[in-house]
XYZ file of N, CA and C in Angstrom:
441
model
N 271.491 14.092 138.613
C 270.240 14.398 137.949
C 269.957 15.891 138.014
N 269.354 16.770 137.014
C 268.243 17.699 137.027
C 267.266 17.898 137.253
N 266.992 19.128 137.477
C 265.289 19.140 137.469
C 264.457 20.498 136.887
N 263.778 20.549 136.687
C 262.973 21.660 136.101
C 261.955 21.859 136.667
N 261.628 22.830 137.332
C 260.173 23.711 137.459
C 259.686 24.443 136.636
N 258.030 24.169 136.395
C 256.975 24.665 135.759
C 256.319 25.580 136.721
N 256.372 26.799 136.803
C 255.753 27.804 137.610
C 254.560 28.366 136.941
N 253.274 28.793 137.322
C 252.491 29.377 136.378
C 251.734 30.381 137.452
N 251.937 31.765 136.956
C 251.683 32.712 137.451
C 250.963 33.532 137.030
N 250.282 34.754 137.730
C 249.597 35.769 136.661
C 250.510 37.443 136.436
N 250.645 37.946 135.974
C 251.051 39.214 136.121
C 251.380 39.904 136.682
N 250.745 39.681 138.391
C 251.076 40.190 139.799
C 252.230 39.157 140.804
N 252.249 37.723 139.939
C 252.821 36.739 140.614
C 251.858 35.754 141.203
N 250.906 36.061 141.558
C 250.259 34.653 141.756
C 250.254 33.716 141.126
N 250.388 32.879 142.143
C 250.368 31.332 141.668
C 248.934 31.087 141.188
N 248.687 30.982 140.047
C 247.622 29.942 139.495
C 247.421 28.706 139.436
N 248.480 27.490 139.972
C 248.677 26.073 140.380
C 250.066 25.554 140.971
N 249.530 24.715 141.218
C 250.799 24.821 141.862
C 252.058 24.094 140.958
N 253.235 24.101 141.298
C 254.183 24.088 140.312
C 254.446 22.164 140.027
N 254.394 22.672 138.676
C 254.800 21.265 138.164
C 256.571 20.729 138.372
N 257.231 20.033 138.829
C 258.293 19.597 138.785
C 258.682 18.182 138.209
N 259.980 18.208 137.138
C 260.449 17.031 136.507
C 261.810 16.853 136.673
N 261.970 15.456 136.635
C 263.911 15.423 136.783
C 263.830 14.374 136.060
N 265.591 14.657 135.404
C 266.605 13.792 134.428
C 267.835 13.360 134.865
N 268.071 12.751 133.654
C 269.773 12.419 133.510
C 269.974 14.184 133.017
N 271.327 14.626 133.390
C 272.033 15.466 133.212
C 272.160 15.082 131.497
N 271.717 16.058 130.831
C 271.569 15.664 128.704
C 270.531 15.126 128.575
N 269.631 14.327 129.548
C 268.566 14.240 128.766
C 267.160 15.592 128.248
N 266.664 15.101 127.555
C 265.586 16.370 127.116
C 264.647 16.361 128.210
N 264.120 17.826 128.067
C 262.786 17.812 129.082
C 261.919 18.533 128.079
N 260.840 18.918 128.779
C 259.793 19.867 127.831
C 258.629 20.434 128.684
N 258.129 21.264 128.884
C 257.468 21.813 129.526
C 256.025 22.532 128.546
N 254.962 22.591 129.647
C 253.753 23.181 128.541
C 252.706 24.398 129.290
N 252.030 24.925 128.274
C 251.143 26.076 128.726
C 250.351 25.240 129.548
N 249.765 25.698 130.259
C 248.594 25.177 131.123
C 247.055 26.148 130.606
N 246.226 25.800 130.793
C 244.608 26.463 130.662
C 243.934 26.801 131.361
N 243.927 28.088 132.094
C 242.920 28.857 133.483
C 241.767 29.317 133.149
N 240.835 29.192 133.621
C 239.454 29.695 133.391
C 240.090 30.808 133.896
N 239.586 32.190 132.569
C 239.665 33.517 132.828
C 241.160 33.819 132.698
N 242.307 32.974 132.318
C 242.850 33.341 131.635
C 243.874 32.956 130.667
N 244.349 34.258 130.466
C 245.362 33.706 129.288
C 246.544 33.948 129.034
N 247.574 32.812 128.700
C 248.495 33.070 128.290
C 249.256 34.408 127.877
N 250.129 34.987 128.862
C 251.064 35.763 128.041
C 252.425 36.390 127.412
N 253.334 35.206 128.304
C 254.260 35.183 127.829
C 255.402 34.411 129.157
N 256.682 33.937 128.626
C 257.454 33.141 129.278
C 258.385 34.314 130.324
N 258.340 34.396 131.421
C 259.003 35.361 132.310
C 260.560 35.582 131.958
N 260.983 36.619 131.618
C 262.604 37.083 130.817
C 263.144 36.143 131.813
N 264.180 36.133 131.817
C 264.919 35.284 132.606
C 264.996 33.570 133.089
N 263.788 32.961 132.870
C 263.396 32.055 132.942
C 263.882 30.601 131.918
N 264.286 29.715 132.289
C 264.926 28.323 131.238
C 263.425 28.572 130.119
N 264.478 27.889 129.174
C 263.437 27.403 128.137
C 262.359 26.496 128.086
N 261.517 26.368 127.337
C 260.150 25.995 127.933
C 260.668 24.069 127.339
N 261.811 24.050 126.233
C 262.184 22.589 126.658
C 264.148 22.948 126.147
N 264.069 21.913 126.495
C 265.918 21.881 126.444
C 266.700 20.335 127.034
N 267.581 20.322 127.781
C 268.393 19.453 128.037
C 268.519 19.757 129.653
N 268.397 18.477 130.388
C 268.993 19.118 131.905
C 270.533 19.259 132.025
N 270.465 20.174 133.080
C 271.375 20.627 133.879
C 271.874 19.767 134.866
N 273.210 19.906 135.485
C 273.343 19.653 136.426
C 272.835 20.960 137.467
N 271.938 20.415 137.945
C 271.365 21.558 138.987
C 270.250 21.880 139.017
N 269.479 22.809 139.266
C 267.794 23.672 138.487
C 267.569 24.147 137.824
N 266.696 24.076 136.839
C 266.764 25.346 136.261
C 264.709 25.449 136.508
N 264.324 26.980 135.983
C 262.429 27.290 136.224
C 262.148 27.849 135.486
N 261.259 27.511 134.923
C 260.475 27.912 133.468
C 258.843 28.455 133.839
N 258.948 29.792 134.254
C 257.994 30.637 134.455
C 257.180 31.007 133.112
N 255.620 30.608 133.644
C 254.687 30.625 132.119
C 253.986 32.135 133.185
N 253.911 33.094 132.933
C 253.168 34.346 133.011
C 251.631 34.446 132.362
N 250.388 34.443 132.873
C 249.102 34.795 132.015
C 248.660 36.098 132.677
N 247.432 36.346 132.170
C 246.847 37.619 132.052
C 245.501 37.284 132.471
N 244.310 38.326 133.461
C 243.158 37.767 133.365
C 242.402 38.625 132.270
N 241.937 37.596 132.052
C 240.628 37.906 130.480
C 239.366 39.023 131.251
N 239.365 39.944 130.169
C 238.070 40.860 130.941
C 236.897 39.878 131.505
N 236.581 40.402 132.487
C 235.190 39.619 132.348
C 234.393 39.792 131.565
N 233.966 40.506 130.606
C 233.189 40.253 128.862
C 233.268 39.189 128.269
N 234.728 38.770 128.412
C 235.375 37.395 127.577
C 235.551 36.199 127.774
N 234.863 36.237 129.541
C 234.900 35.205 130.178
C 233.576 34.375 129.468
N 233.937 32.944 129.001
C 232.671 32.497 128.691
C 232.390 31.494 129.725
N 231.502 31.277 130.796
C 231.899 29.617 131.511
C 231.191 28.416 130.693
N 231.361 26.930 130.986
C 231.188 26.401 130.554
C 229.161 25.842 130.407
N 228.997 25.184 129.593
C 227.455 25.516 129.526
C 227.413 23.633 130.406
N 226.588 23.462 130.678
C 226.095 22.227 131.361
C 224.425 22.011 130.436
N 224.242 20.974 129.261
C 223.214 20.101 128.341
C 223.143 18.992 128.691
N 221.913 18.725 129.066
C 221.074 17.353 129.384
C 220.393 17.400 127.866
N 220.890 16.044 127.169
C 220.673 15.659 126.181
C 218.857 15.942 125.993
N 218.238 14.965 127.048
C 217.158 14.994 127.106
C 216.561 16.416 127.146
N 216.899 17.753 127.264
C 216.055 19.107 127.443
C 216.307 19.681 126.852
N 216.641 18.964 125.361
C 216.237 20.120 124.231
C 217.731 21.642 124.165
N 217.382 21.959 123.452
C 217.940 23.313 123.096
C 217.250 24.778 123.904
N 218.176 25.755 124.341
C 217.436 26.172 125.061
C 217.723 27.956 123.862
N 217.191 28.922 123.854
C 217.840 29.799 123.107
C 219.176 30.610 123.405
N 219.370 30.452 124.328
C 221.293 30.751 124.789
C 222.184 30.107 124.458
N 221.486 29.144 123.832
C 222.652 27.959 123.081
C 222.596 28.066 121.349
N 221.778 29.262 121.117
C 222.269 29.244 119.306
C 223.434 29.721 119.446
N 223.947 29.264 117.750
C 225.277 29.631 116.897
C 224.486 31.316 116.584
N 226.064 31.887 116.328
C 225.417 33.260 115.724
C 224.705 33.415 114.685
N 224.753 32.145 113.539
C 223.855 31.853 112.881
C 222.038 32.246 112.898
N 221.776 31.438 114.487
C 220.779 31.589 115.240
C 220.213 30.078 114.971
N 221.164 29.293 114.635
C 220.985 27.521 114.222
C 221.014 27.073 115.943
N 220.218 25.965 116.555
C 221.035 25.687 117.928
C 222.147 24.683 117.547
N 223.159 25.263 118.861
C 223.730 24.087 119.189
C 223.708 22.775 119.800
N 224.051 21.658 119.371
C 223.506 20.655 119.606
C 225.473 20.157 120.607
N 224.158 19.545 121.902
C 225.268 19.257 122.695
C 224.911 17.683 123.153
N 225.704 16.363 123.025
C 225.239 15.504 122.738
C 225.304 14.851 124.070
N 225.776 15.250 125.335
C 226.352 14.285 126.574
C 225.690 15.649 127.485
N 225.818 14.875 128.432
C 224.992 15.740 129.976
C 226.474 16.465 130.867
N 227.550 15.767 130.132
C 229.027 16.430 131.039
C 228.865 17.954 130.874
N 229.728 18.502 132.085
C 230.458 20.077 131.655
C 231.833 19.500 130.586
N 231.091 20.988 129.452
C 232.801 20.276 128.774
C 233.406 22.046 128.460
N 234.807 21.780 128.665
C 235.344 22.799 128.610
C 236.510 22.557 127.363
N 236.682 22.788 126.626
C 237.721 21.996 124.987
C 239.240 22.671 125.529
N 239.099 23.784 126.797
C 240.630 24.126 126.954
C 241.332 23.843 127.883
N 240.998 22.250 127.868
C 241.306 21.461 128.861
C 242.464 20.662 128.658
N 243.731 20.536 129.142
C 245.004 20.040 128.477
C 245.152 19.130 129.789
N 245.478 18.157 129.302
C 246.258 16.808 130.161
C 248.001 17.382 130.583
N 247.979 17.865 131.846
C 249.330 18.491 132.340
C 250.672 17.287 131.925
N 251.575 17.941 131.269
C 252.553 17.186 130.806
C 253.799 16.858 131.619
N 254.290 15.442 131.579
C 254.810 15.071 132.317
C 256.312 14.913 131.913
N 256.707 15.188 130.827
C 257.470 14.937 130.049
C 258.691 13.703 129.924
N 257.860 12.391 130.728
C 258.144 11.341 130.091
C 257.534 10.735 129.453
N 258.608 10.375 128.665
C 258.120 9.995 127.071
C 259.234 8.483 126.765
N 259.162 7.765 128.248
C 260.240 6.403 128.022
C 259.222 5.656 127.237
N 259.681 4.233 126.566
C 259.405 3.491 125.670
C 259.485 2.218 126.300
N 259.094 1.114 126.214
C 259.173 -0.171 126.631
C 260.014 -1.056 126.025
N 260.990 -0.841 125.242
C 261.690 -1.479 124.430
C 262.230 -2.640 124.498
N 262.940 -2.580 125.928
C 263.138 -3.866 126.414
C 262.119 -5.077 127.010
N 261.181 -4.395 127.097
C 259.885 -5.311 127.518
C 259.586 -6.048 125.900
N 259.566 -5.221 125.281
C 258.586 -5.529 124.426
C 260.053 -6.648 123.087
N 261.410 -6.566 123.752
C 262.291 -7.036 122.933
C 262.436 -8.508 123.767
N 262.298 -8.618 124.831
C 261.895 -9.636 125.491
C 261.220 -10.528 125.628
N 259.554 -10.001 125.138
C 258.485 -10.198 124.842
C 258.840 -11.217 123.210
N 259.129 -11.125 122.586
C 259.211 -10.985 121.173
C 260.448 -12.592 121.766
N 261.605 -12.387 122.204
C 262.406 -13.735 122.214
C 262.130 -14.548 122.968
N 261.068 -14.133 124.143
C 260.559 -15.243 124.725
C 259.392 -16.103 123.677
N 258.392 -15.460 123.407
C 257.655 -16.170 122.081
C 258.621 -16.990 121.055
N 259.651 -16.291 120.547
C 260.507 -16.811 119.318
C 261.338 -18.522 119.745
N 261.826 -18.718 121.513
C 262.561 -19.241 122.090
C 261.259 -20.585 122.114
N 259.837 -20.196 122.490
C 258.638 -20.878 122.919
C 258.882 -22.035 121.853
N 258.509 -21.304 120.343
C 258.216 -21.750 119.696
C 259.293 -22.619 118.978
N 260.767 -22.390 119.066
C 261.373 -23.172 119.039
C 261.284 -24.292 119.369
N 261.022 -24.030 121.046
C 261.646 -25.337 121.985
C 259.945 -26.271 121.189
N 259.229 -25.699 121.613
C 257.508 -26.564 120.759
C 258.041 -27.223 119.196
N 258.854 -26.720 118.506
C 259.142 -27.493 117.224
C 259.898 -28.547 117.225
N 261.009 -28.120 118.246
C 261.879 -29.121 118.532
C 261.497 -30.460 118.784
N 260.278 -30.059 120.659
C 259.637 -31.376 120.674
C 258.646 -32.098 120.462
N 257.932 -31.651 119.133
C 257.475 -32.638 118.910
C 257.440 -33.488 117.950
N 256.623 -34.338 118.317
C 257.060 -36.275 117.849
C 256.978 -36.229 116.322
N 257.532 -36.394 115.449
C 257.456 -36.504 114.053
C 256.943 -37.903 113.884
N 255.693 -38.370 113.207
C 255.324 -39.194 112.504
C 255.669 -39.966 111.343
């Protein structure tokens, strides 16, 4: 088997999380993804580093994602709306329309579900599934009593 590391760092090398790791069959595909840091951003895949997807190896290979921190100007944090309290004026569009926020959660939209990059299928369950029903309904036709 292979394996791949997801490293995600900032510019100086810090670790911004800790590292994602996946393993294969030697040929099978892998795939790897950006991750989303408050304050920052993406900036590029570290020279030297495996491709962000490919085929395993026999052996390791590490796929270093590099970001940048966002000025603090650009930092926006996330707003926290209780449905019930209205609009407050820090929440207009540049318009100067408010925004309407419909749930009491923090929501942040650059929020990504960390990828795992399996992507197996149930095939045999579900081909199983399918001749056990087909076999059921046989044997049920078979026995019963004809009038």
């Amino acid at each position: 088997t292979g394996t791949v590391t997801a490293k995600y760092v900032d510019e100086t090398g810090k670790t911004l999380s800790p590292d994602i790791v996946i393993s294969g069959a030697v040929g099978a595909k892998y795939k790897t993804a950006e991750q989303t840091f408050n304050g920052y951003k993406f900036k590029e895949i570290k020279q030297g580093s495996a491709a962000t997807e490919g085929t395993y190896v026999d052996g390791k290979l590490t796929v270093v994602y590099v970001y940048i921190q966002k000025s603090k100007s650009s930092i926006t944090p996330p707003v926290k709306v209780n449905k019930n309290q209205g609009v407050t004026p820090s929440m207009k569009t540049k318009d100067g329309n408010p925004e309407v926020v419909n749930n009491s959660k923090t929501v942040n939209a650059n929020k990504k579900l960390p990828q795992t990059g399996d992507k197996s299928e149930n095939k045999g369950t579900v081909a199983f599934g399918i001749f056990l029903s087909l076999t059921s309904g046989f044997i049920y036709y078979k026995s019963r009593k004809k009038y």
